[in-house]
Structures are given as C-alpha cells and as structure tokens.
Amino acid sequence: MDRQQAEEGGSGRARVKTTLAEAASPLSALADDVLLQILGRLEADPRDWARASCASPRLAALLRTACLPPRLSRTLPTELLPAPPPDGAPAAWAALHKLSVCCPGLLRAGVLLEPTDDFGLELDIGPDIPICAGPTDAASVEGFEATATSRDRGGDVVVAAAGSAPGAGESANAASWSLYDDLYLDAAYDCSSEPQIPPAAAAAEPAPPPPVAAIRDVDEATTTHAASCGVARRGVVAGSRRHPRRWLGTVGAHLASGSWTLSREQGNKLLASRFRGDRLYLCDWPGCVHAEERRKYMVFRGVFHNFARSQVRRALRDTRRPTVAVECAFCGCKEAWDLYSAFCLRGFYGYHDDGEPVVRAYVCENGHVAGAWTERPLYS
Amino acid sequence: MAPPATDAATTKQEQQHAAGGEGVEVGGDLRLVAECGTVVRLSRSAARMSTTLFDMIEAGCAEGGIPIKGADVGTLRLVAAYCEKHAPHYDPVASAARLRDPFPPFPIEFTPASYAVKPVTQLDPDPHGLEAWDRKFISDLPDNSALFNLIIVANLMAIEDLVDLGCTAVADKMRGKTPDEIRVALDIENDYTPEQEAEVRRENAWAFED
C-alpha cells in the first residue's frame, strides 16, 4: 500500500496538469447521455429546466431536443405533438411545453384590461374646473399633473403619463389635492395596463402593482382634502373604481399550479356548440387559481389544434373582429382576439357588478388561448 | 503467470497463482490499471458491482491488469472505495429493478419533491449507514471536476449505483438555483451572446417569478 501511494504521489503531479485543463469547463467532459441522466432528475420542477436552459446553450439544446419530447409525449395527447425531434423544430416542442406548465398570469390573460366599451355610460374623466380660480387654466392643469406625478414615484405610471408632466414637479400645489388627482391617477393607473400603452409597463414580468404606496397616499389625501377646493367635476364615473385595483399576487407569467396536461373536454366545455368541430385543448379545471382582493381568477391556458383552419378562426375573420393588444405568453404575438365578445364561448355568462366579465378568453394568431374564469355572481 | 513486480505479494494472491486457474472460485484481487499505469486493487466481491468487471470475471478475462482507459488514479481509488463499502450490501436484482430510464413514467400530477429515480424502499431507511456514508463521500470530493470524473469512470465501468449517486449530486447542485448560480456551481462558462442571452431570459422569465 505504501508503495502504491508513493507511486501515485509521483504520477499525481502529472495528472494535475490535465485536471487543470479540464477545470476550464468540466461540464464539457461529460457525455450527453450522462447530462441527460442529470437533467432527468430535475424533471419534477419545470422551472429547473427553464433555468438550466438559461445557464448554458449546451444544456438548452439538450433539453429541447432530448428532454422535452419524451416528457410531452407522456403528458399530452398525441395529436398536439409536433413532429419528433429529428424532423420537427425544437421551438415547437418548447412552445408546447411552456403552454403546459406556464400560467400566463393575469396580465396575459387579459384580466388587467378594462372593458372596452363603457356600457353607454359617459365615462368622461376630465380635469376639474377649479372654482377657486388660481393661475391660468393651463398652469393649473399642469400643476395638478405635477402634483399627481410628484405623488407617485413608482416609475411605471410616470412612464405611462407620457412624460408630459415634469417628473420632479414639487409645485406649490403639493398641499392642495383634489378629486381630479384621484381620478387622474385612477385613469392613469388603468392606462398603464390599458393596451394602448405597450412598453415597459405592460411587459414588465414580475410586476407588483407599481404605485401602490403612492395610491395609498392618494386615498389618504382624498379623504382629507375632499372638498377643499370646491371643484366641480365635469365627468360622471360609473360608480366603480374610486380606488384603482390592486393586485395581490404576481401579475406576470409564472409556473402554473394545478395539473400540467391539456385535455379536449375542457375545450369543448368552453366553446359554443357550433364550434363543435374545433379542437381546443385546455388545461384541466380549475387552472391556476389566483386569489385576488375581490374575487378569484381561475386562469387557464390552451391551444387550438390547427387553428388556421378552424371554425373559430373563420368566424373571427368573417366578422372581422378587431384584435386586442394582449400579448401572447407563449409565442411572440402582440395581439389577440377576444373570444367572449365574438360570441365564440358557450352560454351567456354575463358580467359582475363592476363590469368585469365572468369569463374571458383571448386567442392569438397561432391558436394559443389564455383566459380566466371568475366565480359566477350569486345574484345578478 | 508470474506476479508483476509492483504487486505486494499477499497470501491470497499466491494461492491464486498456485492454483494456476482463472481464479473464479478463489477470491483474488482485481488489478485496475489507471491511465498513468498505476494499479488500484479491487476485491472481487466489490468488482461485482461493476457490470463490466462482473462480465469480465465471468468470462475469465479478469487476470492481469485491467486497463481503465481515461481514468486517473484518484478517481479509481474513489471508485474502489465506494465499491468496497457497498459490496457487502449490493443486491444486483434490486439495483436493476430501480428505474434507470432518465424519464420514467411519472404520474400526471407532479409533486416537486419526487425524484427521477425512486430509492428502494426499506423498512429502515438506512440500515447499514450507507446513505450517510454516500453523502459524506460526495461532500468530500474536492471540486466539480472530481465529481464529473467520478461519474465518467463509473459510467465507463457500468457501476449504476455510483452513476446514480453522482448524477443526483449534480442535479442537487442545480436545483432551485438561478442560471448565474448554476454557472457558478458547475463551473460553466457563459457561451451565450448578449442577444441570445436576452432572448432566452425573456422566454424563460416565467421561471424567475419568485
């Protein structure tokens, strides 16, 4: 034994050189099948696979070609699957995998959108005309805007306010708060999730409601300075949204709770009966449940099989429905159709008190469906 | 066959050569020759854990030095230590019965705590202290390249239990970590161009929610 160790001591120095050369990227020394064994142990949590594919292009390629296809073949119905790896594009498998495990979140399921039509009520939100006339109108409006923007430092709303108001305006009106500011912030907050303002505000994935702290300030200020200026409001607000919505959970896409399979029966339950021939595969009920302040949202996701030739697509094209700017969470589409207002969904589910539909679903150009159920109101 | 000069002559060895046979019934030591020529001893019972060596013993070509191509001495010694430790409790049937498929048929409902390879259930989870020994064995490895070499050599010698152990250890290093942490833990260079990196991050942003 001693002799062996002495020999190894001598030859060990020779080995050090080669190990140092390997230490540059030791993972490259591992063969692909060993890496597959390792990655197979991470299958339980799809986020691990996603993060591993971000870490190294070799892992990403390996995952796409050799890990996702067997997993999807096991969990999804066969007709949804694209061609096997040598032929089919790996991107198709990746998109399908993302569809099965990634919940689009409230943002991409269109929950944050305000109802596009205001039911005939005049939602006329405009600047208040101050009775106690200070400086000129323009200046006062700017002052109010400056006040509004000086109130929230959350960043996103400032972006959405189109930068017209100077960001650092600590004007002398900081003390006087009016209901206009409340409404402005209300509208501005909703504007930040309105489809017309695309960039960072809508696309920021982990997005806690941005100016929550600022809005709390607004609420306090509103109660204290409610009638201080004696302003006359021109607009009528339809009872809702004195206080902007606050979202308790995450708004962006995240790992879905619930099962990770897609089934056609769920799709059949959602579509109107005249679309019986279409094959829509949705995730199992209840999807990913988001418990928000007012009600729970059961966010579901799914895909049409062969959407381009489906009846739904033809109906949408024939009636020339306009698209809504809801980004698809699964492909890169920037627009989607609203299936509920196009009468593609089964039954009439109606709306809640505050104008929110009971169910909504959006389908993108490639047939990816994202939507949300809410609980039906008990009394209507 | 004259014993090579590097061997320390043991009585067992002399017996084997005195018998002059292939040595199946008499338990001699196998001699594994590393890349640099150094010999590592392995008892026959321990060598049964390696399917390759086992087949060689059965076929009778396990005499002389067995060159293990691509293995350095340190790794071979580690492998030998593992085999010696596990040999008395090695059950080839149970080992083969464990799921080797890297993607076994899971139930549809995933629980995050399930592992790819389910351990053999025993009444006492660790009757011989093997799991604790394994954990210490893995944590004693100096760095990633030692671990990877171990896996490579174990794969070469077809010691499935050791391959499982090594792969599980690497997977545990990757689990629950952000990509940057994974790169640090496994010494991976960042081969992405900035645009590719941005793209792949955007695509997988849902995994970073928490």
Coordinates of C-alpha atoms in Angstrom, one line a residue:
Chain A
M1 CA 0.0 0.0 0.0
D2 CA 2.8 2.4 0.8
R3 CA 4.5 1.7 -2.4
Q4 CA 1.3 2.4 -4.3
Q5 CA 0.9 5.7 -2.6
A6 CA 4.4 6.7 -3.3
E7 CA 3.9 5.9 -7.0
E8 CA 0.6 7.7 -7.0
G9 CA 2.3 10.8 -5.5
G10 CA 4.7 10.8 -8.3
S11 CA 2.2 10.3 -11.0
G12 CA -0.3 12.5 -9.3
R13 CA 1.6 15.6 -10.4
A14 CA 1.3 14.5 -13.9
R15 CA -2.4 14.2 -13.5
V16 CA -2.8 17.7 -12.1
K17 CA -2.0 19.3 -15.4
T18 CA -4.8 17.5 -17.2
T19 CA -7.3 18.2 -14.5
L20 CA -6.5 21.8 -14.6
A21 CA -7.1 21.8 -18.3
E22 CA -10.5 20.2 -17.7
A23 CA -11.3 22.6 -15.0
A24 CA -12.0 25.4 -17.5
S25 CA -15.3 23.8 -18.3
P26 CA -15.6 20.4 -16.6
L27 CA -19.1 20.0 -17.8
S28 CA -17.9 19.6 -21.3
A29 CA -16.1 16.4 -20.3
L30 CA -19.4 14.8 -19.5
A31 CA -21.1 12.9 -22.3
D32 CA -24.6 13.8 -23.4
D33 CA -26.2 10.7 -22.0
V34 CA -24.8 11.5 -18.6
L35 CA -26.1 15.0 -18.9
L36 CA -29.5 13.6 -19.8
Q37 CA -29.4 11.5 -16.7
I38 CA -28.7 14.6 -14.6
L39 CA -31.4 16.6 -16.3
G40 CA -33.9 13.8 -15.9
R41 CA -33.6 14.2 -12.2
L42 CA -34.7 17.8 -12.5
E43 CA -37.9 17.0 -14.3
A44 CA -40.1 17.4 -11.3
D45 CA -39.9 21.1 -11.4
P46 CA -40.1 22.6 -14.8
R47 CA -38.6 25.8 -13.6
D48 CA -35.3 24.0 -13.0
W49 CA -35.3 23.1 -16.7
A50 CA -36.0 26.6 -17.7
R51 CA -33.3 28.0 -15.5
A52 CA -30.8 25.4 -16.7
S53 CA -31.5 26.3 -20.3
C54 CA -30.7 29.9 -19.4
A55 CA -27.4 28.8 -17.9
S56 CA -25.8 27.2 -20.9
P57 CA -26.5 26.8 -24.6
R58 CA -25.5 23.2 -24.5
L59 CA -28.0 22.4 -21.8
A60 CA -30.6 24.4 -23.6
A61 CA -30.1 22.4 -26.8
L62 CA -30.0 19.2 -25.0
L63 CA -33.2 20.0 -23.2
R64 CA -35.0 21.0 -26.3
T65 CA -34.1 18.0 -28.4
A66 CA -33.9 15.2 -25.9
C67 CA -35.8 16.1 -22.7
L68 CA -38.9 17.9 -23.8
P69 CA -40.1 15.4 -26.4
P70 CA -40.4 12.4 -24.2
R71 CA -41.9 14.4 -21.4
L72 CA -44.5 15.9 -23.7
S73 CA -45.2 12.6 -25.3
R74 CA -46.1 11.2 -22.0
T75 CA -48.3 14.0 -20.8
L76 CA -50.1 15.5 -23.8
P77 CA -52.4 13.9 -26.2
T78 CA -50.6 12.7 -29.3
E79 CA -52.3 14.9 -31.9
L80 CA -51.0 18.0 -30.3
L81 CA -47.4 16.9 -30.6
P82 CA -45.3 18.3 -33.4
A83 CA -43.0 16.0 -35.4
P84 CA -40.4 14.2 -33.4
P85 CA -37.0 15.9 -32.8
P86 CA -35.1 15.0 -35.9
D87 CA -37.8 16.5 -38.1
G88 CA -39.7 18.9 -36.1
A89 CA -38.5 22.2 -35.0
P90 CA -37.4 22.2 -31.3
A91 CA -39.1 25.5 -30.9
A92 CA -42.4 23.9 -31.4
W93 CA -41.8 21.5 -28.6
A94 CA -40.6 24.3 -26.3
A95 CA -43.7 26.3 -27.0
L96 CA -45.9 23.4 -26.2
H97 CA -44.0 22.6 -23.1
K98 CA -44.4 26.2 -22.0
L99 CA -48.0 26.0 -22.7
S100 CA -48.5 23.1 -20.5
V101 CA -46.6 24.3 -17.4
C102 CA -46.6 28.1 -17.6
C103 CA -49.7 30.1 -16.5
P104 CA -49.9 33.2 -18.5
G105 CA -50.8 35.3 -15.5
L106 CA -53.4 37.9 -15.1
L107 CA -51.6 40.3 -17.4
R108 CA -51.5 38.0 -20.4
A109 CA -55.0 36.5 -19.7
G110 CA -56.4 39.9 -20.3
V111 CA -57.6 40.4 -16.7
L112 CA -56.0 43.7 -16.4
L113 CA -57.8 45.2 -19.4
E114 CA -60.6 47.5 -18.7
P115 CA -63.9 46.8 -20.5
T116 CA -63.5 48.3 -23.9
D117 CA -67.0 49.7 -24.1
D118 CA -68.4 51.5 -21.2
F119 CA -71.9 50.2 -21.4
G120 CA -73.2 53.5 -22.6
L121 CA -72.3 55.4 -19.5
E122 CA -70.4 58.5 -20.0
L123 CA -67.0 57.8 -18.5
D124 CA -65.9 61.3 -19.0
I125 CA -62.9 61.8 -16.9
G126 CA -61.5 65.2 -17.4
P127 CA -59.7 67.9 -15.5
D128 CA -61.7 69.5 -12.8
I129 CA -62.5 73.1 -13.3
P130 CA -61.4 74.8 -10.1
I131 CA -63.9 77.3 -8.8
C132 CA -61.4 78.9 -6.7
A133 CA -59.5 80.1 -9.7
G134 CA -55.8 80.1 -9.2
P135 CA -53.5 80.9 -12.1
T136 CA -54.4 80.2 -15.7
D137 CA -56.1 77.0 -16.7
A138 CA -53.1 75.5 -18.4
A139 CA -50.9 76.2 -15.5
S140 CA -53.4 74.8 -13.0
V141 CA -53.8 71.7 -15.1
E142 CA -50.1 71.3 -15.2
G143 CA -49.9 72.0 -11.6
F144 CA -52.4 69.2 -11.0
E145 CA -50.5 66.9 -13.2
A146 CA -47.3 67.8 -11.5
T147 CA -48.9 67.1 -8.2
A148 CA -50.1 63.7 -9.5
T149 CA -46.7 62.7 -10.7
S150 CA -44.9 64.0 -7.8
R151 CA -47.1 61.9 -5.7
D152 CA -46.2 58.6 -7.2
R153 CA -42.6 57.7 -7.6
G154 CA -43.4 54.2 -8.6
G155 CA -42.0 54.8 -12.1
D156 CA -44.3 52.9 -14.2
V157 CA -47.2 55.4 -14.1
V158 CA -44.8 58.2 -14.8
V159 CA -43.8 56.4 -17.9
A160 CA -47.4 55.9 -18.8
A161 CA -48.3 59.5 -18.2
A162 CA -46.4 60.1 -21.4
G163 CA -43.9 62.3 -19.8
S164 CA -45.9 65.4 -20.4
A165 CA -45.8 66.4 -16.8
P166 CA -42.4 67.2 -15.5
G167 CA -41.4 64.4 -13.2
A168 CA -39.8 66.4 -10.5
G169 CA -42.6 69.0 -10.1
E170 CA -42.8 69.7 -6.5
S171 CA -45.1 72.5 -7.1
A172 CA -46.7 74.8 -4.6
N173 CA -49.9 72.9 -5.0
A174 CA -48.5 69.9 -3.3
A175 CA -50.7 70.6 -0.3
S176 CA -53.9 71.0 -2.2
W177 CA -55.2 67.8 -3.5
S178 CA -58.4 67.5 -5.5
L179 CA -60.6 64.7 -6.6
Y180 CA -59.2 65.3 -10.1
D181 CA -55.9 63.9 -8.9
D182 CA -57.6 60.9 -7.6
L183 CA -59.4 60.3 -10.9
Y184 CA -56.3 61.1 -12.9
L185 CA -54.3 58.6 -11.0
D186 CA -57.2 56.2 -11.3
A187 CA -57.3 56.6 -15.1
A188 CA -53.5 56.7 -15.3
Y189 CA -53.1 53.5 -13.4
D190 CA -55.6 51.9 -15.6
C191 CA -54.0 53.4 -18.6
S192 CA -50.7 51.7 -17.6
S193 CA -52.4 48.4 -18.1
E194 CA -54.5 49.6 -21.0
P195 CA -53.5 48.1 -24.3
Q196 CA -52.6 51.4 -25.9
I197 CA -49.5 51.8 -23.8
P198 CA -47.4 48.8 -24.7
P199 CA -43.9 49.1 -23.4
A200 CA -42.3 48.5 -20.1
A201 CA -45.4 48.9 -18.0
A202 CA -47.2 46.1 -19.7
A203 CA -44.3 43.9 -20.4
A204 CA -42.6 44.0 -17.0
E205 CA -43.0 40.5 -15.9
P206 CA -42.6 40.4 -12.1
A207 CA -44.7 43.4 -11.7
P208 CA -46.2 44.1 -8.3
P209 CA -48.7 46.8 -8.7
P210 CA -46.4 49.7 -9.2
P211 CA -47.6 52.8 -7.4
V212 CA -49.3 51.0 -4.5
A213 CA -47.6 53.2 -2.0
A214 CA -48.5 56.3 -3.9
I215 CA -52.1 55.3 -4.3
R216 CA -52.4 54.8 -0.6
D217 CA -51.2 58.3 -0.3
V218 CA -53.8 59.4 -2.7
D219 CA -56.5 57.7 -0.8
E220 CA -55.5 59.4 2.4
A221 CA -55.2 62.7 0.7
T222 CA -58.6 62.3 -0.9
T223 CA -60.3 61.8 2.4
T224 CA -58.6 64.8 4.0
H225 CA -58.8 67.2 1.1
A226 CA -62.0 66.0 -0.3
A227 CA -63.9 69.2 -0.6
S228 CA -61.1 71.6 0.0
C229 CA -61.2 73.3 -3.4
G230 CA -64.8 73.1 -4.1
V231 CA -64.2 71.9 -7.6
A232 CA -67.0 71.0 -10.0
R233 CA -66.5 67.8 -11.8
R234 CA -67.5 67.5 -15.4
G235 CA -67.4 63.8 -15.6
V236 CA -69.5 61.1 -14.3
V237 CA -67.9 58.0 -13.2
A238 CA -69.9 54.8 -13.2
G239 CA -69.7 54.0 -9.6
S240 CA -66.8 51.7 -10.0
R241 CA -63.1 52.5 -9.5
R242 CA -62.9 55.2 -7.0
H243 CA -59.9 53.2 -5.9
P244 CA -57.8 51.6 -8.5
R245 CA -57.4 47.9 -8.5
R246 CA -54.6 46.5 -6.5
W247 CA -53.3 43.1 -7.4
L248 CA -52.2 41.0 -4.6
G249 CA -50.4 38.3 -6.4
T250 CA -47.9 38.3 -9.2
V251 CA -49.3 39.6 -12.5
G252 CA -46.9 38.1 -14.9
A253 CA -46.4 34.6 -16.2
H254 CA -45.4 32.0 -13.7
L255 CA -45.4 28.3 -13.0
A256 CA -48.9 27.1 -13.1
S257 CA -50.4 25.4 -10.1
G258 CA -52.7 22.5 -10.8
S259 CA -52.2 19.9 -13.4
W260 CA -50.0 20.3 -16.4
T261 CA -51.9 18.5 -19.1
L262 CA -54.2 19.7 -21.7
S263 CA -57.5 18.0 -22.5
R264 CA -60.0 18.4 -25.2
E265 CA -63.0 18.1 -22.9
Q266 CA -62.3 21.3 -21.2
G267 CA -62.1 22.9 -24.5
N268 CA -65.4 21.5 -25.5
K269 CA -67.0 22.9 -22.4
L270 CA -65.8 26.4 -23.2
L271 CA -66.6 26.8 -26.9
A272 CA -70.0 27.4 -28.2
S273 CA -71.8 24.4 -29.6
R274 CA -71.5 25.5 -33.2
F275 CA -67.7 25.1 -32.9
R276 CA -68.0 21.5 -32.0
G277 CA -65.7 20.5 -34.7
D278 CA -62.8 22.6 -33.5
R279 CA -60.3 21.0 -31.2
L280 CA -59.4 23.2 -28.4
Y281 CA -57.2 21.8 -25.7
L282 CA -57.3 23.5 -22.3
C283 CA -55.7 22.8 -19.1
D284 CA -57.8 21.0 -16.5
W285 CA -60.2 22.7 -14.3
P286 CA -59.7 24.9 -12.3
G287 CA -56.5 26.0 -14.0
C288 CA -54.2 28.2 -11.9
V289 CA -56.2 29.9 -9.2
H290 CA -55.3 33.5 -8.4
A291 CA -57.0 34.8 -5.3
E292 CA -57.3 38.5 -5.7
E293 CA -58.8 41.0 -3.4
R294 CA -62.3 40.9 -4.9
R295 CA -62.7 37.6 -6.4
K296 CA -60.7 34.6 -7.5
Y297 CA -59.5 34.1 -11.0
M298 CA -59.1 30.7 -12.5
V299 CA -56.6 31.4 -15.2
F300 CA -56.5 28.8 -17.9
R301 CA -54.4 28.3 -21.0
G302 CA -54.7 26.1 -24.0
V303 CA -54.2 25.8 -27.7
F304 CA -56.2 25.1 -30.7
H305 CA -55.2 22.2 -32.8
N306 CA -54.8 23.5 -36.3
F307 CA -56.1 26.9 -35.5
A308 CA -55.7 28.3 -39.0
R309 CA -58.3 26.0 -40.4
S310 CA -60.7 26.1 -37.5
Q311 CA -64.2 27.4 -37.5
V312 CA -63.3 29.9 -34.8
R313 CA -60.7 31.4 -37.0
R314 CA -63.1 31.6 -39.9
A315 CA -65.8 33.2 -37.7
L316 CA -63.3 35.8 -36.5
R317 CA -62.2 36.5 -40.0
D318 CA -65.7 36.7 -41.4
T319 CA -67.0 39.1 -38.8
R320 CA -63.7 41.0 -39.0
R321 CA -63.3 41.3 -35.3
P322 CA -60.7 43.7 -34.2
T323 CA -57.8 42.4 -32.2
V324 CA -56.9 43.5 -28.7
A325 CA -53.4 44.2 -27.7
V326 CA -52.9 41.3 -25.3
E327 CA -49.5 39.8 -25.8
C328 CA -49.4 36.0 -26.1
A329 CA -47.4 34.5 -23.3
F330 CA -46.3 31.5 -25.4
C331 CA -45.3 32.9 -28.7
G332 CA -44.4 36.4 -29.7
C333 CA -47.8 37.6 -30.9
K334 CA -48.7 41.0 -29.8
E335 CA -52.4 40.9 -30.5
A336 CA -55.2 38.5 -29.8
W337 CA -58.9 38.2 -30.4
D338 CA -61.4 38.4 -27.6
L339 CA -63.4 35.3 -27.8
Y340 CA -66.1 36.3 -25.4
S341 CA -67.2 39.4 -27.3
A342 CA -67.0 37.5 -30.5
F343 CA -69.7 35.1 -29.1
C344 CA -67.5 32.1 -29.5
L345 CA -67.9 30.9 -26.0
R346 CA -70.7 28.7 -24.8
G347 CA -73.5 30.2 -22.9
F348 CA -74.0 33.7 -21.7
Y349 CA -72.1 34.3 -18.6
G350 CA -72.6 37.9 -18.1
Y351 CA -70.7 40.4 -16.1
H352 CA -70.1 41.2 -12.5
D353 CA -71.2 44.4 -10.8
D354 CA -68.1 46.3 -11.7
G355 CA -68.2 45.5 -15.3
E356 CA -65.9 42.6 -15.3
P357 CA -66.9 39.6 -17.4
V358 CA -67.3 36.2 -15.7
V359 CA -65.2 34.5 -18.3
R360 CA -62.8 35.9 -20.8
A361 CA -60.6 34.2 -23.3
Y362 CA -58.1 35.6 -25.8
V363 CA -56.7 33.7 -28.7
C364 CA -53.6 34.7 -30.6
E365 CA -52.7 34.3 -34.2
N366 CA -51.1 30.9 -33.6
G367 CA -54.0 29.5 -31.7
H368 CA -52.7 29.9 -28.1
V369 CA -55.6 30.6 -25.8
A370 CA -55.2 32.4 -22.5
G371 CA -58.1 33.4 -20.3
A372 CA -59.7 33.5 -16.9
W373 CA -62.8 32.3 -15.1
T374 CA -64.3 34.1 -12.2
E375 CA -66.9 32.8 -9.9
R376 CA -70.4 33.5 -11.2
P377 CA -72.1 36.2 -9.1
L378 CA -74.6 34.7 -6.8
Y379 CA -77.2 37.3 -7.7
S380 CA -77.5 39.2 -10.9
Chain B
M1 CA 1.8 -16.3 -14.6
A2 CA 4.4 -14.5 -12.6
P3 CA 3.2 -11.7 -10.4
P4 CA 4.2 -8.3 -11.6
A5 CA 6.9 -6.6 -9.6
T6 CA 4.7 -3.8 -8.4
D7 CA 2.4 -6.1 -6.5
A8 CA 2.8 -6.7 -2.8
A9 CA 2.5 -10.4 -2.6
T10 CA -0.4 -11.4 -0.4
T11 CA -1.2 -14.9 0.6
K12 CA -4.4 -14.8 -1.4
Q13 CA -2.5 -13.8 -4.5
E14 CA 0.0 -16.6 -4.1
Q15 CA -2.8 -19.1 -3.6
Q16 CA -4.5 -17.9 -6.8
H17 CA -1.3 -18.3 -8.8
A18 CA -0.6 -21.6 -7.2
A19 CA -3.9 -22.8 -8.3
G20 CA -3.0 -21.5 -11.7
G21 CA -6.6 -21.3 -12.7
E22 CA -8.7 -18.5 -13.8
G23 CA -9.4 -17.7 -10.2
V24 CA -13.1 -17.8 -10.2
E25 CA -13.6 -19.8 -7.1
V26 CA -10.7 -18.3 -5.2
G27 CA -11.3 -14.6 -4.4
G28 CA -8.3 -12.8 -5.6
D29 CA -8.0 -9.0 -6.1
L30 CA -8.5 -7.5 -9.5
R31 CA -6.0 -5.0 -10.6
L32 CA -7.3 -2.0 -12.4
V33 CA -4.6 -0.1 -14.2
A34 CA -5.2 3.6 -14.4
E35 CA -4.2 5.8 -17.3
C36 CA -0.8 6.5 -15.9
G37 CA -0.1 2.9 -15.2
T38 CA -0.7 2.8 -11.5
V39 CA -2.6 -0.2 -10.2
V40 CA -5.5 0.0 -8.0
R41 CA -6.7 -3.0 -6.2
L42 CA -10.3 -4.1 -6.1
S43 CA -11.6 -7.2 -4.4
R44 CA -13.7 -9.5 -6.5
S45 CA -16.8 -9.0 -4.4
A46 CA -16.5 -5.3 -4.8
A47 CA -15.9 -5.7 -8.5
R48 CA -19.3 -7.4 -8.9
M49 CA -20.9 -4.0 -8.5
S50 CA -19.5 -3.1 -11.9
T51 CA -21.3 -4.8 -14.6
T52 CA -18.3 -4.6 -16.9
L53 CA -16.0 -6.2 -14.4
F54 CA -18.5 -8.7 -13.5
D55 CA -18.9 -9.8 -17.1
M56 CA -15.1 -9.9 -17.4
I57 CA -14.8 -12.1 -14.3
E58 CA -17.5 -14.4 -15.7
A59 CA -15.8 -14.6 -19.0
G60 CA -12.5 -15.3 -17.3
C61 CA -10.5 -12.4 -18.7
A62 CA -10.0 -10.6 -15.5
E63 CA -6.5 -11.7 -15.0
G64 CA -3.6 -9.4 -15.3
G65 CA -4.1 -5.7 -15.2
I66 CA -7.4 -4.4 -16.4
P67 CA -6.8 -1.0 -18.1
I68 CA -9.4 1.5 -17.4
K69 CA -9.0 4.0 -20.2
G70 CA -9.4 7.6 -19.3
A71 CA -9.4 7.1 -15.6
D72 CA -6.9 8.8 -13.3
V73 CA -5.7 7.3 -10.1
G74 CA -7.6 9.4 -7.7
T75 CA -10.9 8.7 -9.3
L76 CA -10.1 5.0 -9.4
R77 CA -9.3 5.0 -5.8
L78 CA -12.6 6.7 -5.0
V79 CA -14.5 4.2 -7.1
A80 CA -12.7 1.4 -5.4
A81 CA -13.5 2.8 -2.0
Y82 CA -17.2 3.1 -3.0
C83 CA -17.3 -0.4 -4.3
E84 CA -15.6 -1.9 -1.3
K85 CA -18.0 -0.1 1.0
H86 CA -21.1 -1.1 -0.8
A87 CA -20.1 -4.5 -1.9
P88 CA -21.4 -6.4 1.1
H89 CA -24.9 -5.0 0.7
Y90 CA -25.1 -5.0 -3.0
D91 CA -28.1 -6.6 -4.5
P92 CA -27.9 -6.7 -8.2
V93 CA -31.6 -7.6 -8.7
A94 CA -32.8 -4.6 -6.6
S95 CA -30.4 -2.4 -8.4
A96 CA -31.5 -3.4 -11.8
A97 CA -35.1 -3.1 -10.7
R98 CA -34.7 0.5 -10.0
L99 CA -35.9 2.7 -12.8
R100 CA -32.9 3.6 -14.9
D101 CA -34.8 5.4 -17.5
P102 CA -34.0 9.1 -17.1
F103 CA -37.6 9.9 -17.9
P104 CA -39.6 7.4 -16.1
P105 CA -43.4 7.5 -16.5
F106 CA -44.4 9.9 -13.9
P107 CA -47.9 10.3 -12.7
I108 CA -49.6 13.3 -14.3
E109 CA -49.7 15.3 -11.1
F110 CA -46.2 16.3 -10.2
T111 CA -45.1 16.8 -6.7
P112 CA -41.9 18.9 -6.5
A113 CA -40.2 16.6 -4.1
S114 CA -40.3 13.5 -6.3
Y115 CA -37.0 12.3 -7.7
A116 CA -36.4 10.7 -11.0
V117 CA -35.1 7.5 -9.5
K118 CA -37.1 6.3 -6.6
P119 CA -35.0 4.7 -3.9
V120 CA -35.6 1.1 -3.0
T121 CA -38.0 1.2 -0.1
Q122 CA -36.7 -0.4 3.1
L123 CA -38.2 -0.7 6.5
D124 CA -35.3 1.1 8.0
P125 CA -34.3 3.7 5.5
D126 CA -30.7 3.4 6.1
P127 CA -29.9 0.1 7.7
H128 CA -26.2 0.0 7.1
G129 CA -25.4 3.6 7.2
L130 CA -24.8 3.6 3.5
E131 CA -26.7 6.8 2.7
A132 CA -24.8 8.8 5.3
W133 CA -21.6 7.4 4.0
D134 CA -22.6 8.3 0.5
R135 CA -23.4 11.9 1.5
K136 CA -20.1 12.2 3.1
F137 CA -18.4 10.6 0.1
I138 CA -19.9 13.2 -2.2
S139 CA -19.3 16.1 0.0
D140 CA -15.6 15.1 0.4
L141 CA -15.0 15.5 -3.2
P142 CA -12.7 18.5 -3.7
D143 CA -14.4 20.1 -6.7
N144 CA -16.7 19.7 -9.7
S145 CA -14.1 18.1 -12.0
A146 CA -13.6 15.3 -9.4
L147 CA -17.3 14.7 -9.3
F148 CA -17.6 14.7 -13.1
N149 CA -14.6 12.4 -13.4
L150 CA -16.2 10.1 -10.9
I151 CA -19.4 9.9 -12.9
I152 CA -17.4 9.3 -16.1
V153 CA -15.4 6.5 -14.7
A154 CA -18.4 4.9 -13.1
N155 CA -20.3 5.1 -16.3
L156 CA -17.3 3.5 -18.1
M157 CA -17.3 0.7 -15.6
A158 CA -21.0 0.5 -15.6
I159 CA -21.5 0.9 -11.8
E160 CA -25.0 2.1 -11.9
D161 CA -25.4 2.9 -8.3
L162 CA -22.4 5.2 -8.4
V163 CA -23.7 6.9 -11.6
D164 CA -27.0 7.5 -9.8
L165 CA -25.3 8.9 -6.8
G166 CA -23.1 11.2 -8.9
C167 CA -26.0 12.4 -11.1
T168 CA -28.2 13.1 -8.2
A169 CA -25.4 15.1 -6.6
V170 CA -25.0 17.2 -9.7
A171 CA -28.8 17.6 -10.0
D172 CA -29.0 18.7 -6.4
K173 CA -26.4 21.4 -7.2
M174 CA -28.5 22.7 -9.9
R175 CA -31.9 22.5 -8.3
G176 CA -33.6 25.7 -7.3
K177 CA -30.9 28.0 -8.5
T178 CA -30.9 30.9 -10.8
P179 CA -28.8 30.5 -14.0
D180 CA -26.0 32.5 -12.7
E181 CA -25.8 30.4 -9.6
I182 CA -25.9 27.3 -11.7
R183 CA -23.0 28.6 -13.7
V184 CA -21.0 29.3 -10.6
A185 CA -21.9 25.9 -9.0
L186 CA -21.0 23.8 -12.1
D187 CA -18.2 26.0 -13.5
I188 CA -19.9 26.6 -16.7
E189 CA -18.8 29.4 -18.9
N190 CA -21.4 31.7 -20.4
D191 CA -21.4 30.8 -24.0
Y192 CA -24.4 33.0 -24.9
T193 CA -24.0 36.1 -26.8
P194 CA -25.8 39.0 -25.2
E195 CA -28.7 38.9 -27.6
Q196 CA -29.2 35.2 -27.2
E197 CA -29.0 35.6 -23.5
A198 CA -31.6 38.3 -23.5
E199 CA -33.8 36.3 -25.7
V200 CA -33.6 33.1 -23.7
R201 CA -34.1 35.1 -20.5
R202 CA -37.2 36.6 -21.9
E203 CA -38.6 33.3 -23.0
N204 CA -38.0 31.7 -19.6
A205 CA -38.8 34.7 -17.5
W206 CA -41.8 32.8 -16.0
A207 CA -39.4 30.6 -14.1
F208 CA -37.9 33.5 -12.2
E209 CA -41.1 34.8 -10.7
D210 CA -40.2 34.0 -7.1

